[in-house]
Coordinates of N, CA and C in Angstrom, one line a residue:
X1 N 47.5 -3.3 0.4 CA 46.9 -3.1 -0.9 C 46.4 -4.4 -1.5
X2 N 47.0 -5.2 -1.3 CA 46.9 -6.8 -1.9 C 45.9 -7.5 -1.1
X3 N 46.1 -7.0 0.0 CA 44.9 -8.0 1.0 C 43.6 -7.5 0.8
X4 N 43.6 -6.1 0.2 CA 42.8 -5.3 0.2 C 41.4 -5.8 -0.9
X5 N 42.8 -6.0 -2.3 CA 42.4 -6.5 -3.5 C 41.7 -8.2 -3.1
X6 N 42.1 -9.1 -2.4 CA 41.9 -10.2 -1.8 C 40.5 -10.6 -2.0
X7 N 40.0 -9.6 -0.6 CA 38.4 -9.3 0.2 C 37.8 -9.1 -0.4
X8 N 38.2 -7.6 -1.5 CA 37.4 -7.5 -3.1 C 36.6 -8.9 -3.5
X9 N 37.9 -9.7 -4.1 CA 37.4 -10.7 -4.7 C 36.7 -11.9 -4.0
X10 N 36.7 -12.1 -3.1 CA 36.1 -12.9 -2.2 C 34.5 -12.5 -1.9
X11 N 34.6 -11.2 -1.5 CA 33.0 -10.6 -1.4 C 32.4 -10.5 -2.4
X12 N 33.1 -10.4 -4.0 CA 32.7 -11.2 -5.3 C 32.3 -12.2 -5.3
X13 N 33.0 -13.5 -5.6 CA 32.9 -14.4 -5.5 C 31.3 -15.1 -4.5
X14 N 31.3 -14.2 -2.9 CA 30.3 -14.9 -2.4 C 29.0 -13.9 -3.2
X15 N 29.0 -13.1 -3.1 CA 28.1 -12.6 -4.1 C 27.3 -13.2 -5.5
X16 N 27.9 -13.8 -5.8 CA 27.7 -14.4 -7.5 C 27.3 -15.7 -7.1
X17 N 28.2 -16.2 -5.9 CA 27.6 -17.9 -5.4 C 26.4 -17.0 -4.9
X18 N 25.6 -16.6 -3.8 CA 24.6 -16.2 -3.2 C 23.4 -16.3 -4.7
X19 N 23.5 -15.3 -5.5 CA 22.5 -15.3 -6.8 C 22.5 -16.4 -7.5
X20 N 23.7 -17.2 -7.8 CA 23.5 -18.5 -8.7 C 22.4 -19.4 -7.5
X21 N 22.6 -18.9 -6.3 CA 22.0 -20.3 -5.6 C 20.7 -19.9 -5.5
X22 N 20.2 -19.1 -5.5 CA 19.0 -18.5 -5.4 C 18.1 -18.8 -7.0
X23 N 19.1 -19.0 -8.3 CA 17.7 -19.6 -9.1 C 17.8 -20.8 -9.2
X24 N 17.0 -21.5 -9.9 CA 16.4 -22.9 -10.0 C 17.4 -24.0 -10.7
X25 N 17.3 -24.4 -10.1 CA 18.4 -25.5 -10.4 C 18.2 -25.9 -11.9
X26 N 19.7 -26.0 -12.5 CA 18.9 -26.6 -14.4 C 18.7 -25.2 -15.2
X27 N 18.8 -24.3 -14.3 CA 18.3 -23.1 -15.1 C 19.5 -22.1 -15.7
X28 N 18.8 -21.3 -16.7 CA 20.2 -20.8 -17.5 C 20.5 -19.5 -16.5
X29 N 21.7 -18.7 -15.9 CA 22.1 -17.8 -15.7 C 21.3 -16.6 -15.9
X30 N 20.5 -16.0 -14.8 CA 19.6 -14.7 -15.4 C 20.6 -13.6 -15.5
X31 N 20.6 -12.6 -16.6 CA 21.4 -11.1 -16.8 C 20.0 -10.4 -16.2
X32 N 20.8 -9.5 -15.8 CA 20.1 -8.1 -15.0 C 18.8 -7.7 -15.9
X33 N 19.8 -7.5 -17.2 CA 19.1 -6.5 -18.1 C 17.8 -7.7 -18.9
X34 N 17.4 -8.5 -18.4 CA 16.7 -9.3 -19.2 C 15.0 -9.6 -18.3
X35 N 14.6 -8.4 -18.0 CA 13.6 -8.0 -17.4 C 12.0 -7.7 -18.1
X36 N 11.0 -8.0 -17.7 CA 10.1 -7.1 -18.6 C 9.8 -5.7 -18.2
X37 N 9.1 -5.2 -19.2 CA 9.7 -3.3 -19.4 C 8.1 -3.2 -18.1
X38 N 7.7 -3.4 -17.9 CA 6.6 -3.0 -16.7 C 6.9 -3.7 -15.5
X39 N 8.2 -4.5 -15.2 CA 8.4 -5.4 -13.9 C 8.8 -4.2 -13.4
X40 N 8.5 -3.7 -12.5 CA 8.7 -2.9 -10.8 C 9.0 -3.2 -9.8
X41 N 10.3 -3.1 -9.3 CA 10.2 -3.9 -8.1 C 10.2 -3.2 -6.9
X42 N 9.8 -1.8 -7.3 CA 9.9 -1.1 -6.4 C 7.8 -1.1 -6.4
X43 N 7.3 -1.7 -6.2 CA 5.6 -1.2 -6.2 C 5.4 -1.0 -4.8
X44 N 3.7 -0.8 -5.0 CA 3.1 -0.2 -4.5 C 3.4 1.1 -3.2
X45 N 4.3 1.7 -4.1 CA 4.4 3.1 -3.4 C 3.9 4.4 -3.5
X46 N 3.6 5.5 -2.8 CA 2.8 6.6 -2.9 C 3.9 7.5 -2.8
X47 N 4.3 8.1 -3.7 CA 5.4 9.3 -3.9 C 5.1 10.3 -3.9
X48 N 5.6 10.9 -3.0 CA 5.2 12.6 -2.5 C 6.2 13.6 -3.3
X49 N 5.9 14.2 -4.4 CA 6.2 15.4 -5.0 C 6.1 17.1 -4.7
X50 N 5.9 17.0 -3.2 CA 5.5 18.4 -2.7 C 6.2 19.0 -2.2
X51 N 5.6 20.5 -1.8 CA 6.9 21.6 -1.8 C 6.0 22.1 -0.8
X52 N 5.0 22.4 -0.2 CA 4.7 23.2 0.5 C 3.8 22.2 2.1
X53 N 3.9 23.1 2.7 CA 3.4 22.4 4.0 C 2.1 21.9 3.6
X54 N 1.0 22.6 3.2 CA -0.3 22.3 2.4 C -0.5 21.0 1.5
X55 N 1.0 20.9 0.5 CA 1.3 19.9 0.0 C 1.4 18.8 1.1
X56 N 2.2 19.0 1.6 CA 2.6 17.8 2.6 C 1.5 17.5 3.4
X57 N 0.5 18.1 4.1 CA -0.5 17.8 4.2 C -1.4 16.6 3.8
X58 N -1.7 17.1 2.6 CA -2.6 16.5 1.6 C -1.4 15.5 1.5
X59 N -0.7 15.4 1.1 CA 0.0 13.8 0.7 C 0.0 12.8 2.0
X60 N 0.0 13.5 2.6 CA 0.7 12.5 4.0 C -1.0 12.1 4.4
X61 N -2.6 12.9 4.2 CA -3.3 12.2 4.5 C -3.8 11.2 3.4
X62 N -3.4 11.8 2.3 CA -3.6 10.5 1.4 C -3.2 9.1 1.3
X63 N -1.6 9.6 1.9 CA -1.1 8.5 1.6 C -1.7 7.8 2.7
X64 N -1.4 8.0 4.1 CA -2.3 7.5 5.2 C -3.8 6.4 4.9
X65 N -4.9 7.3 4.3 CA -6.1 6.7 4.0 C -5.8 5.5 2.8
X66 N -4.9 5.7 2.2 CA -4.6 4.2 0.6 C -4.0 3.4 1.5
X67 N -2.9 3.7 2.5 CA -2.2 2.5 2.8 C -3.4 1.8 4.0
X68 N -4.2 2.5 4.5 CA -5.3 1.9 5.1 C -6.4 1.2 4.6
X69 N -6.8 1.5 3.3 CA -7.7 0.9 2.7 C -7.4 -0.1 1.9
X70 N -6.3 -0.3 1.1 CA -5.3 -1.1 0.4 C -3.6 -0.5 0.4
X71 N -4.3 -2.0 1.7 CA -2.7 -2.1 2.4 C -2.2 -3.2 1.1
X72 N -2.4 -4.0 0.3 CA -1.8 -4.6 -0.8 C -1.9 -4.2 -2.0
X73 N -2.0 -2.8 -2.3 CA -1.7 -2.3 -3.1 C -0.3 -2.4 -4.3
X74 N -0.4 -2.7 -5.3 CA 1.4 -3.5 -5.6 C 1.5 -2.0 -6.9
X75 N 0.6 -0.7 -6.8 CA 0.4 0.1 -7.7 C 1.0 1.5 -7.1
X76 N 2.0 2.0 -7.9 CA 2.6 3.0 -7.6 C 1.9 4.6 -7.9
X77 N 1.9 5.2 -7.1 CA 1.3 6.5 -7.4 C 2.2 7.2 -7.0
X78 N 1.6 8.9 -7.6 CA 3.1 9.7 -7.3 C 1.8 11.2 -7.4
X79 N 2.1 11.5 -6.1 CA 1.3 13.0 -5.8 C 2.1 14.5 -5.8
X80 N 1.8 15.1 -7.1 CA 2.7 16.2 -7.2 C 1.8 17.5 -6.8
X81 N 2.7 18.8 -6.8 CA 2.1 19.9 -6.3 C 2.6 20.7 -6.7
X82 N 2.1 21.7 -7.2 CA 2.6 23.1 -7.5 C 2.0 24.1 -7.1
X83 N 2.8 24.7 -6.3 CA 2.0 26.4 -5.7 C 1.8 26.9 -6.3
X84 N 0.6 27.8 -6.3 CA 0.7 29.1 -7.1 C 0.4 30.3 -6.2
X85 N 0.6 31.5 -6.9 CA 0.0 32.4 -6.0 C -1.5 32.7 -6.1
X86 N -2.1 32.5 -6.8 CA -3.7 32.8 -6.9 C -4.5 31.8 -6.5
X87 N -4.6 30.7 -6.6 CA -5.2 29.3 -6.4 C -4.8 28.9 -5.2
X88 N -3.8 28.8 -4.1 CA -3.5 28.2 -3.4 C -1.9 27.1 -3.9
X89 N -2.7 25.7 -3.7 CA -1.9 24.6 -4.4 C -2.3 23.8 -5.6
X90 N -1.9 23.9 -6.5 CA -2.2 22.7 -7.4 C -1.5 21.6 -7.2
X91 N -2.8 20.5 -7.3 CA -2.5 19.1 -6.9 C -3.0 17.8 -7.7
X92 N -2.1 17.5 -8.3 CA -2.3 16.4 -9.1 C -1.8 14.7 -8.9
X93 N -2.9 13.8 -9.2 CA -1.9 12.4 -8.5 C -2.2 11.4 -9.7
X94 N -1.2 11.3 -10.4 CA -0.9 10.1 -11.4 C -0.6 9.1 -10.8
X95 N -0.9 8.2 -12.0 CA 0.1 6.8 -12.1 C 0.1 6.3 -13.7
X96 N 0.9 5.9 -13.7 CA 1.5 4.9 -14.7 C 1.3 6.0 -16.1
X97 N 2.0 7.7 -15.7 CA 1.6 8.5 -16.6 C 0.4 9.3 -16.9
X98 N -0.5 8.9 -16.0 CA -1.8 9.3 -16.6 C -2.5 9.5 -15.1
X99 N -2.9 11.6 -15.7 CA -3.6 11.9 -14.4 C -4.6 11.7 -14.0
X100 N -5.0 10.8 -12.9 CA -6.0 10.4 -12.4 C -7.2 11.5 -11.6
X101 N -6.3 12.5 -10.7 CA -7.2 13.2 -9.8 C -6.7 14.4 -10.2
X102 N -7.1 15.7 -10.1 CA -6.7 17.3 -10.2 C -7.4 18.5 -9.5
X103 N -6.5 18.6 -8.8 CA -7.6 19.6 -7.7 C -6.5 21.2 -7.4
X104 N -7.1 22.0 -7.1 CA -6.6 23.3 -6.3 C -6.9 23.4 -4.8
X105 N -6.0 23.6 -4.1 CA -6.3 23.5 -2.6 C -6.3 25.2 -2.2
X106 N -7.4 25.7 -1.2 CA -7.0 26.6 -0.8 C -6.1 27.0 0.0
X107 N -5.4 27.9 0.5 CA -4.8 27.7 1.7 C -5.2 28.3 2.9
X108 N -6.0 27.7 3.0 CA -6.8 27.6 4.6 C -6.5 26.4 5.4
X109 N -6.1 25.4 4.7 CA -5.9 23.7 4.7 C -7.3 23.2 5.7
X110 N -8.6 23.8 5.6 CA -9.5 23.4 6.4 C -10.2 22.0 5.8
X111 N -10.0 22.0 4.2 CA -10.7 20.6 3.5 C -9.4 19.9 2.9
X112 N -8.2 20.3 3.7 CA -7.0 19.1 3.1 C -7.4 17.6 3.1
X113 N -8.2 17.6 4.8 CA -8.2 16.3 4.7 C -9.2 15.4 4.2
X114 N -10.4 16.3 3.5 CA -11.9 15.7 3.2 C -11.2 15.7 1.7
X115 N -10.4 16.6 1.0 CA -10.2 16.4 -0.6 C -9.3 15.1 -0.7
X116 N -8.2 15.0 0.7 CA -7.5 13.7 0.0 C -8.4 12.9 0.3
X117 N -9.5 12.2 1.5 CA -10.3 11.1 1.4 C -11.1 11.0 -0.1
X118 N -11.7 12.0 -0.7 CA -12.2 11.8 -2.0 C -11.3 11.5 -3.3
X119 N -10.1 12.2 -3.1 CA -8.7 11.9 -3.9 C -8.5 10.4 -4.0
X120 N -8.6 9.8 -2.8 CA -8.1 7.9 -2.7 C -9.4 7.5 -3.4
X121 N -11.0 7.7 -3.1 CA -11.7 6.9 -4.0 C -11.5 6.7 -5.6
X122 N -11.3 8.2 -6.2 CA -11.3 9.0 -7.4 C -10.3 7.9 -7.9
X123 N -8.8 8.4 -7.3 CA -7.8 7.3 -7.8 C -8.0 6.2 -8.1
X124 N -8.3 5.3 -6.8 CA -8.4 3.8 -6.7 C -9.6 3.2 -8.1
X125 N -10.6 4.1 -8.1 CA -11.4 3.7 -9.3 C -10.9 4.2 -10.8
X126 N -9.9 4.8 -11.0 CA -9.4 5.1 -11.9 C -7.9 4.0 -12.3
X127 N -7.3 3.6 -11.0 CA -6.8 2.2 -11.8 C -7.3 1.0 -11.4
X128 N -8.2 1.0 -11.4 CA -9.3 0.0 -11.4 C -9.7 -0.3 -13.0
X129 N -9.9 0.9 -13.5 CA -10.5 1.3 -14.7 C -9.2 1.0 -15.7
X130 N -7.9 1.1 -15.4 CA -7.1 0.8 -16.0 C -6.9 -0.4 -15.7
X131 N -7.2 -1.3 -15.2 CA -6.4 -2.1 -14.9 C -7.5 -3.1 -16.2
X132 N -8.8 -3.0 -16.2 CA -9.8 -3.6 -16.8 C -9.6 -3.3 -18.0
X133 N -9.3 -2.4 -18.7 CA -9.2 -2.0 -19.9 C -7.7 -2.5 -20.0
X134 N -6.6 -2.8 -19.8 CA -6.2 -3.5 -20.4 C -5.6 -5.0 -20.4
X135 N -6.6 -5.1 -19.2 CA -7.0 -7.1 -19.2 C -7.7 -7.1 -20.7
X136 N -8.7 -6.6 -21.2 CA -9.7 -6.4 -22.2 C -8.8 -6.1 -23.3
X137 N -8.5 -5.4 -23.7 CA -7.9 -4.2 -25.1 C -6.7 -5.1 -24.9
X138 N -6.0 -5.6 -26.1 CA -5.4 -6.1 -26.1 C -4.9 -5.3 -28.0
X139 N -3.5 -5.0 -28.3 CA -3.2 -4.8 -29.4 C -1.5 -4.7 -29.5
X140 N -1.3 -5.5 -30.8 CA -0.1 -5.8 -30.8 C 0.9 -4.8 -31.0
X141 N 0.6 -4.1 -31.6 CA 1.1 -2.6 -31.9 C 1.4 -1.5 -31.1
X142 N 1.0 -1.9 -29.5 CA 1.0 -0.7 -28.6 C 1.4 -1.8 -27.4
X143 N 1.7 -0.7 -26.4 CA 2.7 -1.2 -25.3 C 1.9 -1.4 -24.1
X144 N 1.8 -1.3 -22.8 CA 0.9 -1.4 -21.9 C 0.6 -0.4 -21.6
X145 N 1.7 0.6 -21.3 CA 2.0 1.9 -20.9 C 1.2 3.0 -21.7
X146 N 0.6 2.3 -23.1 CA 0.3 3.2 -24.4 C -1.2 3.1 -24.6
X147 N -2.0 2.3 -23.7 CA -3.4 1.6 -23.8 C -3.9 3.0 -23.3

């Protein structure tokens, strides 16, 4: 139990050496929580919110065609789906809160893969458009997330 406790502290100890040596020499101690509120370090990922094979479909050629066309993408999207019984699928693909594309898929899945290639243009110029409007708009009163 004591040796146990030992290792504990040792795999501590190199842990906390490992991060001090990694910032900048002269520099104060970074805390975790002392982050900006839009740093991501999880970016440019395409998050699949689907439920049905049709869904999966459509997300997996989406995602396919964005990571092909912008493989440096550092912008997170997130493609959700909801079945219905009358429409097929409803398919929506945000980011940063705000729906960019909205579509109903039939279930035939014969234009899954012609609606996601027009999905990726629709998107990409949509935070494109975000991204320009808030290089531009600038206000002290509102957040980035709030533009």
């Amino acid at each position: 139990m004591r040796s146990m406790g030992l290792r504990l502290g040792i795999i501590i100890a190199a842990l906390l050496g490992a991060a001090a040596a990694a910032q900048e020499p002269g520099q104060e101690p970074r805390d975790l929580d002392q982050g900006r509120i839009d740093s991501d370090p999880l970016r440019g990922l395409v998050i699949g919110r689907t439920v049905t094979v049709l869904g999966w479909e459509f997300y997996k050629s989406f995602s396919e065609i964005w990571q092909a066309l912008y493989p440096d993408s550092q912008d997170t999207i997130t493609v959700i789906e909801r079945p219905t019984a009358q429409f097929g699928s409803e398919i929506w693909i945000s980011y940063d809160n705000q729906t960019l594309f909205h579509t109903f898929l039939s279930p035939a899945r014969s234009r899954t893969r012609q609606e996601s290639k027009e999905a990726v243009g629709i998107v990409h110029d949509g935070i494109e458009s975000i991204h320009i409007q808030r290089r531009f708009v600038q206000d002290a009163d509102l957040g980035p997330e709030e533009m």
